[in-house]
Amino acid sequence: MSDARANILRRLRAAPAGLTQPYSDWSVLRDRDWSIDDQVGLFRTMAESVNARVIDCVAPEDASRPLPSWDSVLAEDCAARGVRRLAVSAPLAAPLQALWTGSPNRPEIILTADRDTLFSVDAGLTTARGGIAETGSLILWPGPTEPRMLSLVPPRHIALLRTSRLHPTLWHAMTENGWASQMPTNVVLVTGPSKTSDIEQTLVFGVHGPKDLLILLINDH
Amino acid sequence: MSHSSAPHDFRAGIDAGLHDTTLRANFRRAMDGLMTKRARQFEDPQEWTRLRALGQEIRQRALSKLPDLLERLEENCTRNGIRVHWAEDVAQANAIILEILQQRGITTVVKGKSMVSEEMHLNAFLGGHGIRALEADLGEYIIQLAGQMPCHIVMPAIHLNKTQIADLFADKLGTSPDGQDAEALTAIAREKLREEFRTAGAGISGVNFPVAETGTLCLIENEGNGRMVTTVPPVHIAVTGIEKVVENLEDVTPLLRLLTRSATGQPITTYVNMISGPRRGADQDGPQEVHLVLIDFGRSRVYADPETRQTLQCIRCAACMNHCPVYVRVGGHAYGGVYPGPIGKILTPQLNGLADYPDHPSASSLCNACVEVCPVKIPIAQMLVRLRNEKAGQGTGAVQDAGSGASRVEDAAWKAWAATYSTPLAYRVASAALTAAGNALPASAPLLKAWTSVRKKPRFAAQSLHRTLKEMGVADE
Ligand code: SF4
């Protein structure tokens, strides 16, 4: 098929020059003067507007704020929603095991990347590398410790997000962290649970991806 | 290659669309909803103006370096482990995909939404070789069951209402046709497709933004089917038009904002996938192979002319069709081809030839509604006029089948019209004659009939506008 390649490129190179744009004004994306509190507020509003659930919490060792620890919020939510088998991301498995040992009524913690197991669990727990205030999006960065399917195939997805990792926009997240030089095989932005409005434009949640998205917002800013 | 069949009969499609009251009601409701949602996203005219200027600049910058960017995309994809293939026409592209599947003994593929794969008639082609290709986007799943083409590039099944879909599911899947609302119907599709995702041999998807700088394939969607087909099966094959490539990763951000807000009135879609290769190193899952098929299918010809090249700026948001007074009344199927609405009117004849789609450039009142909403500022109306000229043999001949619609009668009529309008005496004589005798012309007069068969015959005023203004004392109209 190298002929096709050569033919296409030859035709394109033979075309006369067209419109070029020497300069672009990016200020419409760049200019955001939001405080971190503004960003936290906006993130919550936007995420909730697409049916994500956002619960404020803190790390277990943090006693500086009157907020519950994320593991207890998680345990409560799993109990309330009947989550018995919880697949978790590798870095979270050991801490969660330690925190929950000896407590009754905790879901079973499953550490696996096996496809068929992940298709059968009740929920998947992942970290989030960051968040985007303007759209209420999670930045997921799956890789060696977190399978891609963990946030996709179980019917519920629960994500841990630190408020200190919020960015005003996707453009800020991308440019300030130099994504272009270190893209992993897969980055996913997730904004709310899976949805469709393909039938009469009626909004329905939970098509192929998770039906429920819970964001445990760890206040650490 | 374009004269394989009779030209597309747009007029028959228009008649069918106009007289189908269910279809018209379904479209009206859907387009009103989409227009309202979009308008809410662009309430600040300042922001809209600046953002779309940026979007247009990014697309034009990319097109101005297209061959270089394609080579860079190939190089960076290859470095990431993505195998890049090139196809000049549909037959080549289909053969590439078939070979990948056959070599690996794959008999079932799941598909994310891809308009390019519609251009390829890929499902039918694979079916003919014993490979089952299953659409996974809910709208595409519905129309695949119905054996139809998409009627809209973002909402493929928007021409069907829930009763029609419930009946279709009952017929094809054996579910109950009664009392099924959108939620229940969605749940049926979810159940059916989950097992398919788990066991399919390959996933096929489109690409919204291939990024040259990083060798990344960006794919946006709401349902999660795009994630499923690009994550779960061992092989992922992405197909995309050569014109889609953007230069830098950051270029994606304004285009993404423009696309989701223009298309469905969302600030962002549920999922934005950025795929930069098959599983690597210690990755625990993801496909073992990723292929990218870059297709031309007539795009390099559109590219050859700097004016028509602007057609290739399109990011497929569908705003132009949502706002088109013609599209909303005749529906997407009237257009034939893969792309309906204003973008279809300029793209289809350029890709497939004016001889096969002779009525596309004329099916517009040039009202400019599409131009006002296009997020990358494609001058669609100007392009329609250009195509009309090309069809009449009055252009540069850049477009496929230019001159195929040349007509001596039409040519002579316009020459006479031009002569009348540029000679004061001739103009006065002609308008005096029409004022005096125009109303006496029967509606069935030869040239008048085409107009009066569907409209009232216009009435000529008792005196010309010139005279009226003169009598009113307007000095210099
Ligand atoms: S022509 Fe413009 S409005 Fe129409 S689909 Fe393309 S980008 Fe959207």
XYZ file of C-alpha atoms and ligand atoms in Angstrom:
706
model
C 0.000 0.000 0.000
C 3.019 2.289 -0.078
C 1.799 3.403 -3.514
C -1.303 4.850 -1.923
C 0.850 6.761 0.531
C 3.088 8.169 -2.181
C 0.151 9.052 -4.440
C -1.784 10.841 -1.725
C 1.226 12.824 -0.534
C 2.187 13.698 -4.092
C -1.285 15.057 -4.846
C -1.324 17.092 -1.646
C 2.130 18.523 -2.296
C 1.136 19.487 -5.828
C -1.683 21.714 -4.538
C -1.138 25.459 -4.430
C -0.675 27.150 -1.069
C -3.915 28.117 0.585
C -4.911 30.146 3.586
C -2.302 30.174 6.307
C -2.664 31.478 9.782
C 0.549 32.914 11.168
C -0.843 33.868 14.554
C -3.670 32.706 16.771
C -5.147 34.441 19.789
C -5.460 31.882 22.593
C -6.625 34.314 25.270
C -10.195 33.040 25.008
C -8.955 29.787 26.529
C -6.051 31.063 28.576
C -7.560 33.867 30.631
C -9.078 32.379 33.768
C -8.526 34.085 37.102
C -10.344 31.643 39.335
C -9.203 31.012 42.907
C -8.908 27.412 44.014
C -12.172 27.778 45.933
C -13.870 29.056 42.759
C -12.516 26.046 40.942
C -13.729 23.584 43.558
C -17.200 25.155 43.449
C -17.342 25.168 39.682
C -16.082 21.601 39.443
C -18.854 20.412 41.736
C -21.589 22.366 39.921
C -20.513 21.110 36.512
C -20.011 17.487 37.585
C -23.387 17.414 39.346
C -25.083 18.971 36.318
C -24.330 15.753 34.417
C -25.417 13.462 37.261
C -22.048 12.729 38.868
C -22.246 12.526 42.654
C -19.615 14.578 44.457
C -18.903 14.075 48.166
C -16.406 16.162 50.104
C -13.999 14.235 52.269
C -10.429 14.183 53.564
C -7.564 11.728 53.771
C -7.839 9.382 56.786
C -4.900 11.039 58.574
C -6.161 14.589 58.044
C -7.949 15.995 61.101
C -7.678 19.640 60.048
C -11.181 19.859 58.573
C -14.569 18.703 59.798
C -15.026 16.306 56.908
C -15.344 12.507 56.889
C -12.465 10.335 55.768
C -12.861 9.054 52.181
C -12.736 5.409 53.183
C -15.697 5.795 55.514
C -17.698 7.656 52.854
C -16.843 4.861 50.462
C -17.912 2.145 52.911
C -21.201 3.882 53.568
C -21.953 4.396 49.898
C -21.143 0.784 49.043
C -23.458 -0.398 51.813
C -26.242 1.936 50.698
C -26.020 0.829 47.072
C -25.448 -2.839 47.566
C -21.864 -2.910 46.293
C -20.481 -6.242 47.542
C -17.557 -6.746 45.165
C -15.338 -3.712 44.682
C -12.451 -3.816 42.195
C -9.725 -1.374 43.183
C -6.667 0.252 41.731
C -3.390 -1.281 42.995
C -2.108 1.708 45.011
C -5.403 1.862 46.905
C -5.739 -1.838 47.693
C -3.296 -2.077 50.613
C -4.348 1.139 52.406
C -8.008 0.247 52.031
C -7.394 -3.277 53.288
C -5.629 -1.842 56.364
C -8.338 0.743 57.031
C -11.171 -1.745 56.698
C -9.699 -4.732 58.507
C -11.896 -5.733 61.392
C -14.800 -3.525 60.324
C -18.038 -5.346 59.575
C -20.033 -5.026 56.376
C -17.235 -3.903 54.100
C -17.294 -4.940 50.441
C -14.806 -7.500 49.216
C -11.697 -5.775 47.823
C -10.695 -7.215 44.462
C -7.346 -6.484 42.879
C -7.348 -7.658 39.291
C -6.974 -6.699 35.649
C -8.815 -9.788 34.451
C -11.429 -8.847 31.903
C -14.106 -11.318 32.892
C -13.754 -10.537 36.587
C -14.052 -6.823 35.907
C -17.198 -7.441 33.851
C -18.731 -9.125 36.909
C -17.873 -6.826 39.859
C -20.297 -4.251 41.294
C -18.021 -1.211 41.171
C -14.524 -0.041 40.254
C -12.444 2.349 42.388
C -9.756 4.416 40.670
C -7.599 7.435 41.317
C -7.842 10.562 39.182
C -4.708 12.327 38.054
C -6.528 15.634 38.115
C -9.761 17.440 37.465
C -11.043 20.184 35.189
C -13.081 22.864 36.919
C -14.721 24.372 33.866
C -16.388 21.143 32.775
C -16.427 19.017 35.947
C -14.209 16.401 34.294
C -11.916 13.785 35.798
C -8.544 13.181 34.192
C -7.879 9.443 34.247
C -4.397 8.208 33.481
C -4.602 4.416 33.531
C -1.380 2.457 33.322
C 0.636 -0.260 35.033
C -1.177 0.071 38.377
C -4.648 0.830 37.069
C -6.265 -1.095 34.210
C -8.268 0.910 31.674
C -11.295 -1.326 32.157
C -11.500 -0.547 35.877
C -13.280 2.757 35.248
C -15.263 1.420 32.297
C -16.866 -1.985 32.586
C -18.204 -2.192 36.163
C -21.675 -0.612 36.446
C -20.416 1.906 39.021
C -17.254 3.980 38.961
C -15.866 5.632 42.079
C -12.920 8.020 41.723
C -10.670 9.738 44.231
C -9.805 13.306 43.280
C -7.683 15.754 45.257
C -8.812 19.378 45.138
C -5.141 20.414 44.849
C -5.127 18.695 41.454
C -7.829 20.834 39.878
C -7.085 22.910 36.775
C -9.255 25.681 35.341
C -9.521 24.126 31.857
C -8.240 21.191 29.848
C -5.839 23.568 28.131
C -4.286 24.484 31.495
C -4.031 20.855 32.591
C -2.347 19.928 29.343
C 0.071 22.794 28.901
C 1.090 23.249 32.556
C 1.911 19.574 32.952
C 3.637 19.091 29.617
C 1.363 16.290 28.427
C 2.661 16.545 24.881
C 6.025 15.077 25.857
C 4.719 12.226 28.010
C 1.438 10.888 26.682
C 0.714 7.417 28.066
C -1.091 4.886 25.885
C -4.430 6.092 27.163
C -5.756 9.262 28.786
C -9.487 9.606 29.339
C -11.492 12.598 30.453
C -14.639 11.476 32.229
C -17.523 13.863 32.820
C -20.437 12.198 34.535
C -21.759 8.675 34.031
C -22.247 7.209 30.564
C -25.278 8.685 28.794
C -27.200 8.902 25.539
C -30.000 10.905 24.030
C -30.171 8.965 20.793
C -33.842 8.069 21.304
C -36.047 11.138 20.872
C -33.337 13.195 22.555
C -34.423 11.813 25.900
C -31.475 11.789 28.282
C -30.766 8.319 29.668
C -27.800 7.489 31.915
C -25.873 4.239 31.786
C -25.601 3.043 28.211
C -22.347 1.152 27.767
C -20.189 2.678 30.468
C -20.960 3.056 34.200
C -24.486 4.098 35.196
C -23.234 5.823 38.315
C -20.186 7.995 38.964
C -19.202 8.911 42.523
C -16.387 11.416 42.989
C -14.757 11.378 46.414
C -13.388 14.891 46.516
C -10.473 14.899 48.918
C -10.077 18.429 50.216
C -6.349 19.036 50.460
C -5.859 22.482 48.971
C -15.679 5.750 -10.980
C -18.585 8.092 -10.386
C -20.964 7.005 -13.104
C -21.585 3.528 -11.791
C -25.254 4.207 -11.133
C -27.998 6.663 -12.019
C -27.631 10.105 -10.431
C -29.105 10.445 -6.977
C -32.766 11.443 -7.254
C -32.923 14.252 -4.711
C -36.376 15.374 -5.833
C -37.946 12.005 -5.110
C -36.318 12.076 -1.678
C -37.666 15.553 -1.042
C -41.184 14.497 -1.980
C -41.004 11.483 0.283
C -39.647 13.581 3.155
C -42.132 16.409 2.804
C -45.143 14.119 2.780
C -44.113 11.978 5.742
C -45.755 13.798 8.638
C -44.306 11.509 11.320
C -40.835 12.088 9.951
C -41.333 15.827 9.848
C -42.618 15.925 13.409
C -39.675 13.799 14.617
C -37.182 16.081 12.888
C -38.814 19.322 13.951
C -38.778 18.269 17.595
C -35.188 17.082 17.455
C -33.778 20.099 15.636
C -35.611 22.560 17.882
C -34.107 20.794 20.889
C -30.593 20.814 19.462
C -30.771 24.469 18.434
C -31.941 25.540 21.889
C -29.217 23.561 23.649
C -26.532 24.947 21.386
C -27.708 28.535 21.829
C -27.394 28.192 25.608
C -23.724 27.276 25.217
C -22.870 30.340 23.162
C -24.696 33.077 25.029
C -21.643 35.326 25.130
C -21.185 36.620 21.571
C -17.650 37.819 22.368
C -16.540 34.383 23.449
C -18.234 32.731 20.468
C -16.556 35.095 18.031
C -13.088 34.608 19.479
C -13.401 30.875 19.972
C -14.586 30.169 16.439
C -11.886 32.426 15.017
C -9.377 30.279 16.894
C -11.066 27.098 15.672
C -10.953 28.281 12.076
C -7.303 29.282 12.393
C -6.310 25.921 13.839
C -8.044 24.015 11.051
C -6.594 26.280 8.355
C -3.123 26.070 9.835
C -3.358 22.277 9.838
C -4.604 22.163 6.254
C -1.863 24.535 5.122
C 0.712 21.936 6.224
C -1.361 18.834 5.544
C 1.227 16.611 3.799
C 3.882 17.424 6.419
C 1.477 16.817 9.273
C 0.405 13.475 7.841
C 4.018 12.359 7.682
C 4.599 13.559 11.213
C 1.451 11.800 12.398
C 2.633 8.599 10.776
C 6.078 8.903 12.306
C 4.798 9.559 15.826
C 2.071 6.930 15.634
C 4.631 4.406 14.461
C 6.925 5.353 17.342
C 3.956 4.743 19.672
C 3.386 1.299 18.181
C 0.375 2.208 16.036
C 0.514 0.664 12.555
C -0.401 3.231 9.914
C -2.043 2.313 6.583
C -2.980 4.563 3.659
C -5.906 4.096 1.283
C -6.747 6.065 -1.825
C -10.181 4.613 -2.343
C -12.872 2.550 -0.678
C -11.668 -0.746 -2.151
C -8.163 -0.286 -0.748
C -9.398 0.693 2.693
C -11.778 -2.243 2.916
C -9.064 -4.619 1.732
C -6.663 -3.361 4.419
C -9.203 -3.969 7.168
C -10.250 -7.337 5.813
C -6.641 -8.485 5.700
C -5.999 -7.459 9.296
C -9.107 -9.347 10.436
C -8.606 -12.451 8.300
C -4.943 -12.866 9.248
C -5.992 -13.038 12.883
C -9.039 -15.233 12.300
C -11.404 -12.569 13.635
C -15.087 -13.113 12.818
C -16.850 -10.489 14.969
C -16.040 -6.798 15.289
C -17.727 -4.121 17.393
C -17.858 -0.619 15.978
C -17.941 2.857 17.408
C -19.594 5.593 15.382
C -17.622 6.427 12.259
C -18.935 8.333 9.250
C -15.855 7.298 7.250
C -16.813 3.650 7.707
C -20.221 4.577 6.258
C -18.403 5.979 3.217
C -16.737 2.565 2.957
C -19.988 0.571 3.365
C -17.728 -1.395 5.654
C -20.413 -3.424 7.430
C -21.844 -4.793 4.212
C -18.363 -5.471 2.850
C -17.264 -7.398 5.942
C -20.601 -9.204 6.038
C -19.944 -10.404 2.498
C -16.737 -11.992 3.798
C -18.385 -13.719 6.707
C -17.373 -11.152 9.327
C -20.073 -9.770 11.582
C -19.700 -6.005 12.176
C -21.908 -4.765 14.954
C -22.632 -1.073 15.509
C -22.389 -0.194 19.198
C -23.426 3.457 19.319
C -27.106 3.287 20.312
C -28.322 5.344 17.355
C -26.192 3.362 14.905
C -27.291 0.090 16.526
C -30.927 1.068 15.928
C -30.468 1.977 12.276
C -28.355 -1.099 11.652
C -31.230 -3.218 12.957
C -33.584 -1.236 10.722
C -31.292 -1.705 7.709
C -31.073 2.063 7.143
C -28.464 4.768 6.658
C -27.862 7.455 9.300
C -30.113 10.477 8.763
C -27.884 12.783 10.813
C -24.144 12.636 11.469
C -24.383 13.036 15.242
C -27.855 11.601 15.962
C -28.192 8.788 13.413
C -31.643 7.565 14.497
C -33.286 10.885 15.208
C -35.881 10.285 12.486
C -37.422 7.427 14.487
C -39.610 7.862 17.551
C -39.706 5.497 20.518
C -42.775 3.632 19.305
C -41.071 2.886 16.007
C -37.926 1.773 17.867
C -39.900 -0.415 20.274
C -41.570 -2.101 17.293
C -38.192 -2.559 15.611
C -36.688 -4.158 18.744
C -39.756 -6.385 19.077
C -39.363 -7.494 15.497
C -35.575 -8.050 15.538
C -34.775 -8.846 19.156
C -38.034 -10.375 20.348
C -38.602 -7.876 23.160
C -42.036 -6.603 24.074
C -43.251 -3.709 21.919
C -45.482 -2.311 24.661
C -44.759 0.379 27.210
C -41.092 0.796 26.238
C -39.719 4.239 27.020
C -36.270 5.560 26.058
C -34.770 4.214 29.279
C -36.121 0.692 28.802
C -35.030 0.628 25.162
C -31.540 1.803 26.115
C -31.343 -0.926 28.754
C -32.203 -3.563 26.143
C -29.358 -2.381 23.899
C -26.931 -2.272 26.843
C -27.714 -5.853 27.742
C -27.347 -7.100 24.158
C -24.068 -5.308 23.512
C -22.179 -5.974 26.750
C -21.502 -9.568 25.828
C -20.439 -8.497 22.338
C -17.855 -6.076 23.727
C -16.481 -8.777 25.995
C -15.981 -11.326 23.249
C -15.391 -9.386 19.992
C -12.127 -10.019 18.133
C -11.602 -6.395 17.166
C -12.988 -2.921 17.668
C -13.322 -0.389 14.848
C -13.668 3.318 15.524
C -13.435 6.689 13.859
C -11.192 9.504 15.077
C -12.231 13.063 15.836
C -8.765 14.586 16.073
C -5.585 12.739 15.111
C -2.675 14.716 16.619
C 0.556 14.893 14.612
C 2.727 16.165 17.469
C 2.131 13.191 19.761
C 0.707 10.456 17.513
C -2.517 10.535 19.510
C -6.015 9.606 18.339
C -8.725 11.645 20.081
C -12.194 10.177 20.100
C -15.161 11.778 21.793
C -18.432 10.158 22.803
C -21.104 9.999 25.495
C -22.085 6.373 25.719
C -18.844 4.550 26.460
C -19.070 2.448 23.324
C -16.017 4.231 21.959
C -14.068 3.314 25.093
C -15.332 -0.257 24.891
C -14.332 -0.849 21.270
C -10.910 0.769 21.759
C -10.132 -0.924 25.082
C -11.609 -4.393 25.430
C -10.950 -6.292 22.157
C -7.342 -7.352 21.428
C -7.215 -5.364 18.181
C -8.302 -1.768 17.595
C -8.601 -0.388 14.052
C -9.187 3.354 13.691
C -10.246 4.869 10.367
C -10.087 8.544 9.549
C -9.996 10.985 6.650
C -6.602 12.510 5.868
C -8.006 16.017 6.370
C -8.755 15.543 10.069
C -5.209 15.770 11.422
C -4.309 18.673 13.730
C -0.806 19.863 14.453
C -0.417 20.092 18.235
C -2.021 18.465 21.226
C -3.214 21.832 22.540
C -5.051 22.426 19.240
C -7.544 19.831 20.411
C -8.804 21.980 23.286
C -10.615 24.781 21.383
C -11.874 22.361 18.727
C -13.250 20.073 21.414
C -15.086 22.967 23.043
C -16.529 24.075 19.727
C -17.481 20.573 18.664
C -19.389 19.403 21.727
C -21.135 22.708 22.270
C -22.140 23.032 18.612
C -23.186 19.420 18.233
C -25.283 18.694 21.291
C -25.053 21.792 23.471
C -22.754 20.089 25.962
C -19.712 21.809 27.509
C -17.901 18.491 26.985
C -18.900 14.919 26.161
C -18.904 12.240 28.851
C -15.732 10.680 27.455
C -12.766 12.141 25.670
C -10.420 9.290 24.732
C -6.818 10.077 23.913
C -5.244 6.962 22.505
C -1.490 6.912 21.925
C -0.755 3.310 21.125
C -1.469 -0.290 22.060
C -0.700 -1.534 25.575
C 2.909 -0.873 26.400
C 5.420 -2.043 29.005
C 3.638 -2.915 32.224
C 0.171 -1.751 31.061
C -2.386 -4.220 32.369
C -4.901 -4.035 29.554
C -5.832 -2.266 26.350
C -5.534 -3.723 22.855
C -2.363 -5.535 21.806
C -2.502 -3.914 18.386
C -3.704 -0.534 17.180
C -4.024 0.259 13.479
C -4.754 3.605 11.870
C -6.167 3.658 8.338
C -5.776 7.058 6.666
C -8.229 7.420 3.821
C -8.337 9.835 0.904
C -11.544 8.965 -1.034
C -11.446 12.180 -3.091
C -10.231 14.503 -0.362
C -6.936 15.265 -2.075
C -8.936 16.516 -5.053
C -10.981 18.814 -2.816
C -7.660 19.956 -1.352
C -6.213 20.862 -4.743
C -8.241 24.063 -5.010
C -7.647 26.676 -2.266
C -11.314 27.693 -2.204
C -12.905 24.257 -2.095
C -10.210 23.216 0.397
C -12.136 25.078 3.091
C -14.680 22.249 2.963
C -12.035 20.131 4.681
C -12.002 22.368 7.769
C -15.194 20.606 8.889
C -15.176 19.022 12.355
C -18.495 17.194 11.749
C -20.512 18.926 14.470
C -23.786 18.875 12.491
C -24.771 22.389 13.585
C -25.262 23.345 9.940
C -27.889 20.645 9.421
C -29.611 21.336 12.730
C -30.143 24.934 11.611
C -30.948 24.278 7.960
C -34.544 25.052 6.932
C -34.286 22.581 4.060
C -32.777 19.718 6.070
C -35.304 19.995 8.887
C -38.171 19.631 6.393
C -36.926 16.959 4.012
C -34.943 14.873 6.523
C -31.508 13.342 6.171
C -32.323 10.444 3.875
C -33.447 12.703 1.009
C -29.814 13.652 0.387
C -28.567 10.182 -0.375
C -24.866 9.719 0.318
C -23.358 9.673 3.770
C -23.400 13.344 4.721
C -26.743 15.165 4.677
C -27.550 18.834 5.240
C -25.386 21.788 4.215
C -22.057 20.032 4.736
C -23.388 17.152 2.650
C -24.477 19.536 -0.074
C -20.921 20.781 -0.498
C -18.960 17.658 0.444
C -20.881 14.869 -1.303
C -20.702 16.308 -4.845
C -17.009 17.061 -4.355
C -16.178 13.561 -3.112
C -18.518 11.638 -5.396
C -18.912 13.914 -8.384
C -21.436 16.491 -9.584
C -22.806 14.057 -12.146
C -24.069 11.714 -9.435
C -25.291 14.491 -7.142
C -26.449 17.184 -9.581
C -29.104 18.737 -7.339
C -27.033 19.080 -4.180
C -25.653 22.572 -4.842
C -29.098 23.900 -5.790
C -31.085 22.546 -2.844
C -30.498 25.707 -0.858
C -31.968 29.179 -0.632
C -28.515 30.492 0.394
C -30.137 31.779 3.589
C -26.761 31.570 5.361
C -28.091 29.970 8.566
C -25.399 27.284 8.279
C -22.618 29.809 7.814
C -23.648 31.673 10.940
C -23.386 28.598 13.155
C -20.414 26.797 11.625
C -17.796 26.703 14.413
C -14.888 26.733 11.973
C -16.404 29.359 9.669
C -16.695 27.371 6.456
C -18.271 29.677 3.835
C -20.863 27.056 2.896
C -23.074 29.414 0.877
C -20.116 30.676 -1.131
C -19.124 27.068 -1.764
C -22.635 26.220 -2.990
C -22.437 29.035 -5.513
C -19.019 27.834 -6.596
C -20.386 24.330 -7.114
C -23.338 25.669 -9.118
C -20.862 27.452 -11.356
C -18.689 24.359 -11.651
C -21.700 22.260 -12.561
C -22.649 24.755 -15.267
C -19.124 24.664 -16.624
C -18.453 28.204 -15.425
C -15.807 27.416 -12.816
C -12.170 26.397 -12.994
C -13.007 22.749 -13.570
C -11.470 21.778 -10.239
C -14.492 19.830 -9.069
C -15.161 16.296 -10.251
C -17.633 16.247 -13.197
C -17.417 20.027 -13.641
C -19.574 21.106 -16.540
C -21.806 18.043 -16.264
C -24.848 20.242 -15.740
C -24.138 22.762 -18.493
C -27.370 23.710 -20.249
C -27.693 25.847 -23.378
C -31.152 27.061 -22.358
C -30.048 28.053 -18.888
C -26.908 29.643 -20.228
C -28.871 31.660 -22.780
C -31.450 32.682 -20.167
C -28.775 34.044 -17.835
C -27.008 35.823 -20.677
C -30.296 37.499 -21.605
C -30.928 38.353 -17.975
C -27.471 39.898 -17.643
C -27.912 41.878 -20.848
C -31.296 43.197 -19.698
C -29.966 44.243 -16.324
C -26.932 45.993 -17.706
C -28.732 47.964 -20.452
C -31.073 50.661 -19.015
C -33.272 50.781 -22.080
C -33.713 47.008 -22.274
C -34.470 46.907 -18.561
C -37.167 49.588 -18.869
C -38.784 47.892 -21.829
C -38.779 44.483 -20.133
C -40.185 45.750 -16.853
C -42.862 47.815 -18.616
C -43.887 44.743 -20.600
C -44.108 42.565 -17.487
C -46.030 45.223 -15.567
C -48.543 45.519 -18.389
C -48.882 41.895 -19.371
C -47.205 39.772 -16.656
C -50.421 38.978 -14.840
C -51.958 37.717 -18.023
C -49.370 34.908 -18.289
C -51.080 31.601 -17.428
C -49.590 29.638 -14.519
C -49.062 26.773 -16.938
C -46.774 28.798 -19.247
C -43.736 26.654 -20.144
C -40.998 28.230 -18.020
C -43.359 29.305 -15.264
C -44.739 25.843 -14.669
C -41.771 24.484 -12.728
C -42.281 27.283 -10.219
C -46.085 27.348 -10.075
C -46.503 23.595 -9.705
C -45.619 23.937 -6.021
C -46.149 27.651 -5.404
C -48.587 30.452 -6.119
C -47.909 32.421 -9.246
C -46.351 35.750 -8.240
C -48.477 38.825 -8.942
C -46.866 41.737 -10.684
C -47.495 45.134 -9.083
C -49.447 47.726 -11.047
C -46.331 49.806 -11.473
C -42.604 49.256 -11.036
C -40.680 50.054 -7.870
C -38.678 52.611 -9.832
C -41.794 54.546 -10.699
C -43.274 54.275 -7.221
C -40.106 55.682 -5.678
C -39.954 58.471 -8.222
C -43.542 59.430 -7.388
C -42.693 59.402 -3.705
C -39.944 61.873 -4.432
C -37.035 59.607 -3.496
C -34.219 61.302 -5.320
C -31.578 58.616 -5.516
C -32.784 55.158 -4.721
S -19.688 22.393 8.042
Fe -19.360 23.505 9.949
S -21.369 23.394 10.980
Fe -21.403 21.824 9.355
S -20.734 19.921 10.361
Fe -18.896 20.893 9.480
S -18.057 22.116 11.162
Fe -20.160 21.647 11.722
